[in-house]
XYZ file of C-alpha atoms in Angstrom:
235
model
C 81.334 89.746 75.038
C 84.912 89.960 73.744
C 86.291 90.005 77.293
C 84.254 86.982 78.337
C 85.333 84.980 75.272
C 89.031 85.745 75.700
C 88.984 84.964 79.435
C 86.470 82.156 79.172
C 88.700 79.594 80.910
C 89.514 82.029 83.706
C 85.809 82.725 84.199
C 85.153 79.001 84.506
C 87.981 78.554 87.039
C 86.694 81.455 89.135
C 83.250 79.890 89.106
C 84.768 76.623 90.286
C 86.379 78.412 93.204
C 82.981 79.818 94.144
C 81.459 76.334 93.865
C 84.172 74.612 95.917
C 81.687 73.272 98.471
C 79.431 72.002 95.694
C 82.403 70.261 94.099
C 83.312 68.527 97.361
C 79.737 67.302 97.809
C 79.676 66.016 94.244
C 82.933 64.171 94.814
C 81.611 62.538 97.972
C 78.439 61.383 96.226
C 80.312 59.930 93.288
C 82.806 58.147 95.538
C 79.987 56.604 97.543
C 78.076 55.432 94.450
C 80.967 54.248 92.285
C 81.339 50.523 91.750
C 84.512 48.599 91.098
C 83.891 48.827 87.348
C 83.479 52.603 87.469
C 86.789 53.224 89.207
C 88.856 50.562 87.464
C 90.698 53.149 85.348
C 91.853 55.103 88.400
C 92.899 52.253 90.639
C 96.582 51.657 91.135
C 97.877 48.222 90.192
C 99.168 46.246 93.104
C 101.651 43.413 92.973
C 102.120 40.898 90.154
C 99.431 38.568 91.636
C 96.659 41.018 90.736
C 95.997 42.726 94.030
C 94.631 46.293 93.817
C 94.913 49.192 96.185
C 92.326 51.740 97.270
C 91.274 54.332 94.638
C 93.663 57.222 94.332
C 91.669 60.086 95.801
C 93.785 62.754 94.127
C 93.293 61.212 90.697
C 89.544 61.050 91.191
C 89.452 64.623 92.460
C 91.479 65.795 89.461
C 89.123 63.983 87.065
C 86.070 65.493 88.745
C 87.635 68.944 88.672
C 88.414 68.617 84.978
C 84.891 67.460 84.202
C 83.415 70.287 86.254
C 85.680 72.796 84.484
C 84.585 71.534 81.065
C 80.922 71.793 82.052
C 81.349 75.372 83.307
C 83.333 76.361 80.218
C 80.677 74.922 77.910
C 77.953 76.688 79.902
C 79.699 80.058 79.618
C 80.252 79.511 75.889
C 76.546 78.762 75.437
C 75.729 82.028 77.201
C 78.134 83.872 74.878
C 76.449 82.304 71.839
C 73.039 83.354 73.129
C 74.383 86.859 73.784
C 75.770 87.033 70.247
C 72.484 85.831 68.773
C 70.607 88.476 70.770
C 72.927 91.163 69.349
C 72.320 89.909 65.808
C 68.546 89.947 66.285
C 68.673 93.471 67.686
C 70.836 94.753 64.818
C 68.490 93.148 62.306
C 65.524 95.004 63.794
C 67.570 98.208 64.031
C 68.583 97.893 60.384
C 64.978 97.427 59.274
C 63.954 100.560 61.164
C 66.894 102.813 60.282
C 67.271 101.903 56.607
C 64.651 104.369 55.279
C 65.236 106.861 58.098
C 68.953 107.127 57.401
C 68.315 107.472 53.671
C 66.068 110.477 54.311
C 68.537 111.815 56.853
C 71.322 111.555 54.288
C 69.504 113.587 51.651
C 68.419 116.229 54.163
C 71.943 116.551 55.561
C 73.525 116.897 52.126
C 71.025 119.626 51.208
C 71.731 121.371 54.526
C 75.484 121.216 53.936
C 75.106 122.789 50.483
C 72.627 125.505 51.479
C 74.490 126.565 54.616
C 77.789 126.534 52.755
C 76.313 128.686 49.992
C 74.946 131.181 52.495
C 78.318 131.362 54.237
C 80.062 132.031 50.930
C 77.792 135.013 50.306
C 78.565 136.708 53.635
C 81.299 139.309 54.008
C 83.104 138.221 57.175
C 84.540 141.635 58.009
C 81.086 143.281 57.840
C 78.813 140.551 59.218
C 80.974 138.244 61.316
C 78.159 137.355 63.738
C 75.957 135.980 61.003
C 78.890 134.053 59.540
C 79.614 132.471 62.934
C 75.967 131.450 63.307
C 76.027 129.687 59.950
C 79.351 128.099 60.804
C 77.940 126.703 64.060
C 74.914 125.383 62.155
C 77.174 123.686 59.604
C 79.358 122.086 62.254
C 76.268 120.917 64.165
C 74.819 119.348 61.006
C 78.104 117.570 60.274
C 78.370 116.258 63.844
C 74.743 115.125 63.844
C 75.211 113.130 60.654
C 78.666 111.943 61.636
C 77.482 110.413 64.903
C 75.426 107.793 63.045
C 78.383 106.865 60.852
C 80.801 106.809 63.790
C 78.681 104.454 65.886
C 77.992 102.326 62.810
C 81.747 102.030 62.247
C 82.334 101.128 65.874
C 79.739 98.356 65.662
C 81.367 97.053 62.475
C 84.830 96.958 64.059
C 83.574 95.289 67.237
C 81.797 92.591 65.227
C 85.011 91.836 63.314
C 86.888 91.365 66.604
C 84.618 88.465 67.560
C 86.644 85.932 65.563
C 89.929 86.902 67.232
C 88.316 86.923 70.667
C 86.952 83.410 70.106
C 90.316 82.168 68.814
C 92.186 83.275 71.971
C 89.918 81.437 74.429
C 92.197 78.378 74.924
C 90.030 76.195 72.688
C 92.929 73.759 72.174
C 92.504 72.402 75.713
C 88.717 72.047 75.508
C 86.495 69.141 74.556
C 85.328 68.323 71.037
C 81.813 69.539 71.866
C 83.230 72.888 72.925
C 85.268 73.166 69.730
C 82.221 72.486 67.554
C 80.165 75.138 69.328
C 83.019 77.622 69.105
C 83.484 76.904 65.404
C 79.820 77.714 64.759
C 80.212 81.006 66.630
C 83.349 81.907 64.670
C 81.764 81.106 61.304
C 78.863 83.429 62.056
C 81.177 86.119 63.409
C 83.046 86.213 60.075
C 80.093 88.097 58.613
C 80.315 91.696 59.880
C 77.358 93.293 61.639
C 76.414 96.472 59.788
C 73.692 99.084 59.498
C 73.151 100.545 56.040
C 71.668 103.646 54.463
C 68.927 102.396 52.181
C 70.747 99.053 51.765
C 73.437 100.574 49.542
C 75.859 102.364 51.896
C 77.274 101.065 55.172
C 77.447 103.356 58.170
C 81.166 103.890 58.804
C 83.623 106.775 58.834
C 84.945 105.984 55.367
C 81.510 106.398 53.830
C 80.903 109.516 55.914
C 83.989 111.040 54.335
C 82.515 110.242 50.923
C 79.247 111.934 51.938
C 81.098 115.106 52.961
C 83.090 115.069 49.725
C 79.949 114.604 47.655
C 78.286 117.461 49.534
C 81.279 119.661 48.750
C 81.018 118.804 45.049
C 77.322 119.659 45.039
C 78.079 122.871 46.914
C 80.665 123.810 44.289
C 78.147 123.163 41.542
C 75.442 125.148 43.351
C 77.873 128.001 43.967
C 78.828 128.085 40.273
C 75.167 128.199 39.236
C 74.471 130.981 41.753
C 77.454 133.040 40.586
C 76.434 132.602 36.960
C 72.907 133.794 37.712
C 74.281 136.725 39.705
C 76.417 137.907 36.795
C 73.753 137.147 34.198
C 70.402 138.140 35.750
C 68.617 137.742 32.433
């Protein structure tokens, strides 16, 4: 979607090259149906007595090409808007489904981090290295599993924020007023980032994942202190 927006004018020009035959037919039809009033603006002025020459074919062709280019550009922009709306609808449904699931996943992962970390701290590496490695692999797997959700959530957030810049670099300054209005609507909506949250209070991104790992470490430290205290004071 970003690529299409940035190269929107180029896409329209390429489409015009593909529709060259269609453009020539359209030009022939319009030339055959135009009246003197329709082509007055493109006729060349003759002498001072008011005589007029034949319509300038190049001027008419340029006008038709420009009109065709504007129509193709507007059509591609409409498709981009529909694509963007489809993404927003999908993310809304995804958010509604994942909100409670990710909240449960968060609590389970934090408990797993603490328990596995506690078990690793109780193992003597030089006497039971195999068991330590197994727990280490389990811990890394749990971190990667939880981190994948936050990584993809962060990627989606960053891509949504790039929409405004992509729309701005699409040569809007040469387009029609209708095109500018449609593009402005797209840009205003794109200013609001697309996110997926954990229980509606934490956004899925790498920054928040770092906070989750830090919080898990704090809980692990607390759990380790409680365990050590109980070990030294069994009563």
